[in-house]
Amino acid sequence: MTWRATLLTILPEMFPGPLGASLAGKALAEGKWALDLIDIRDFATDKHRSVDDTPAGGGAGMVMRADIAAAAIDMARHRAAPETPLLYLSPRGQPLTQDRVRELAKGPGAILLCGRFEGIDERVLEACNIEEVSIGDYVLSGGELAAMVLIDACVRLLPGVAGNETSLAEESFAEGLLEYPHYTRPREWEGRAIPEVLLSGDHKAIAKWRREQAEELTKSRRLDLWEKSKRR
Ligand code: SAM
């Protein structure tokens, strides 16, 4: 079965965007994954195709209506494969991790609800039991870019997409650590040499050096990951 991203958005013209280029774009053209776009405005009931209204209780901005978002979600569930998880990209969500990306990539795909304005009426999030996922502690103007980030992270893990399965096994987060540093030619650049061990041909020593570097980097840059990796 083809991994399918079903997007709920008021800006379908943003897709595939960067997902149409490079690895993801090639895989999309080859049918290794599929993109299904649902325009939330198609479920509006007025002639202006409006999907938002003023916030109950007052305040700035607009809120996406529950009835309209729910109708769009029903359509997405109807079109996506059974058991496809439904996610709402939201700064309030659980941070997206490589572990969650791996799980999503193994499944049938994802239904991704992209918010706009101040967000979406809370009742639809409760009623549809939506998983809220954040791509970081900052606020974007809409969920579309966040959805692209999630899709890109999943697609590169699909069989036959990345081409080099070994590199996936060794990259950052694969074992709960950040990745070791990389070098390539020239051997010396502006007085900086490639670490001698990497030129030694001694695969055991290279693996040991890389492991140590990965541990050092993780310890110094991401103590949270380091502590977690020790519990794995
Ligand atoms: N009022 C919201 C808040 O303070 O939490 C922010 C709304 S934001 C302007 C509009 C939409 O962008 C959100 O509904 C969400 O879909 C998306 N978004 C913004 N930041 C995000 C993030 N860090 N991760 C995922 N989605 C995000």
PDB file of C-alpha atoms and ligand atoms in Angstrom, residues 62 64 88-94 113-120 132-147, ligand 1:
ATOM      1  CA  MET A  62     -10.331  34.479  14.143  1.00  0.00           C
ATOM      2  CA  MET A  64     -11.624  27.989  12.415  1.00  0.00           C
ATOM      3  CA  TYR A  88      -3.324  18.482  14.052  1.00  0.00           C
ATOM      4  CA  LEU A  89      -0.147  20.522  13.587  1.00  0.00           C
ATOM      5  CA  SER A  90      -0.127  22.841  16.568  1.00  0.00           C
ATOM      6  CA  PRO A  91       2.395  24.689  18.733  1.00  0.00           C
ATOM      7  CA  ARG A  92       0.515  23.242  21.730  1.00  0.00           C
ATOM      8  CA  GLY A  93       1.155  19.674  20.594  1.00  0.00           C
ATOM      9  CA  GLN A  94       3.671  17.074  21.696  1.00  0.00           C
ATOM     10  CA  LEU A 113      -5.002  19.112   9.724  1.00  0.00           C
ATOM     11  CA  CYS A 114      -3.338  22.469   9.090  1.00  0.00           C
ATOM     12  CA  GLY A 115      -4.536  25.278  11.306  1.00  0.00           C
ATOM     13  CA  ARG A 116      -4.658  28.962  10.402  1.00  0.00           C
ATOM     14  CA  PHE A 117      -5.771  32.111  12.254  1.00  0.00           C
ATOM     15  CA  GLU A 118      -5.711  31.694  16.055  1.00  0.00           C
ATOM     16  CA  GLY A 119      -6.321  27.975  15.655  1.00  0.00           C
ATOM     17  CA  ILE A 120      -9.289  25.623  15.502  1.00  0.00           C
ATOM     18  CA  GLU A 132      -1.654  17.444  18.409  1.00  0.00           C
ATOM     19  CA  VAL A 133       1.916  17.624  17.152  1.00  0.00           C
ATOM     20  CA  SER A 134       4.321  20.556  17.297  1.00  0.00           C
ATOM     21  CA  ILE A 135       7.462  20.989  15.202  1.00  0.00           C
ATOM     22  CA  GLY A 136       9.071  23.321  17.744  1.00  0.00           C
ATOM     23  CA  ASP A 137       8.621  25.998  20.342  1.00  0.00           C
ATOM     24  CA  TYR A 138       7.852  28.863  17.998  1.00  0.00           C
ATOM     25  CA  VAL A 139       4.684  30.007  16.244  1.00  0.00           C
ATOM     26  CA  LEU A 140       4.205  29.664  12.501  1.00  0.00           C
ATOM     27  CA  SER A 141       1.423  31.446  10.661  1.00  0.00           C
ATOM     28  CA  GLY A 142      -0.121  28.160   9.578  1.00  0.00           C
ATOM     29  CA  GLY A 143       0.172  24.403   9.820  1.00  0.00           C
ATOM     30  CA  GLU A 144       1.157  23.837   6.187  1.00  0.00           C
ATOM     31  CA  LEU A 145       4.914  24.268   6.634  1.00  0.00           C
ATOM     32  CA  ALA A 146       4.788  22.105   9.753  1.00  0.00           C
ATOM     33  CA  ALA A 147       2.926  19.420   7.772  1.00  0.00           C
TER      34      ALA A 147
HETATM   35  N1  SAM B   1      -2.911  30.946  18.608  1.00  0.00           N
HETATM   36  C1  SAM B   1      -2.071  29.806  18.486  1.00  0.00           C
HETATM   37  C2  SAM B   1      -1.221  29.641  19.733  1.00  0.00           C
HETATM   38  O1  SAM B   1      -0.847  30.639  20.321  1.00  0.00           O
HETATM   39  O2  SAM B   1      -0.917  28.488  20.106  1.00  0.00           O
HETATM   40  C3  SAM B   1      -1.154  29.926  17.261  1.00  0.00           C
HETATM   41  C4  SAM B   1      -1.882  29.800  15.979  1.00  0.00           C
HETATM   42  S1  SAM B   1      -0.799  29.848  14.589  1.00  0.00           S
HETATM   43  C5  SAM B   1      -0.785  31.558  14.199  1.00  0.00           C
HETATM   44  C6  SAM B   1      -1.774  29.169  13.282  1.00  0.00           C
HETATM   45  C7  SAM B   1      -1.562  27.706  13.009  1.00  0.00           C
HETATM   46  O3  SAM B   1      -0.207  27.464  12.667  1.00  0.00           O
HETATM   47  C8  SAM B   1      -1.849  26.756  14.152  1.00  0.00           C
HETATM   48  O4  SAM B   1      -3.225  26.486  14.265  1.00  0.00           O
HETATM   49  C9  SAM B   1      -1.053  25.535  13.736  1.00  0.00           C
HETATM   50  O5  SAM B   1      -1.787  24.719  12.834  1.00  0.00           O
HETATM   51  C10 SAM B   1       0.149  26.126  13.007  1.00  0.00           C
HETATM   52  N2  SAM B   1       1.380  26.169  13.817  1.00  0.00           N
HETATM   53  C11 SAM B   1       1.953  27.268  14.337  1.00  0.00           C
HETATM   54  N3  SAM B   1       3.065  26.973  15.000  1.00  0.00           N
HETATM   55  C12 SAM B   1       3.237  25.643  14.906  1.00  0.00           C
HETATM   56  C13 SAM B   1       4.215  24.739  15.419  1.00  0.00           C
HETATM   57  N4  SAM B   1       5.227  25.147  16.151  1.00  0.00           N
HETATM   58  N5  SAM B   1       4.071  23.426  15.131  1.00  0.00           N
HETATM   59  C14 SAM B   1       3.037  22.996  14.379  1.00  0.00           C
HETATM   60  N6  SAM B   1       2.073  23.804  13.884  1.00  0.00           N
HETATM   61  C15 SAM B   1       2.156  25.125  14.139  1.00  0.00           C
END
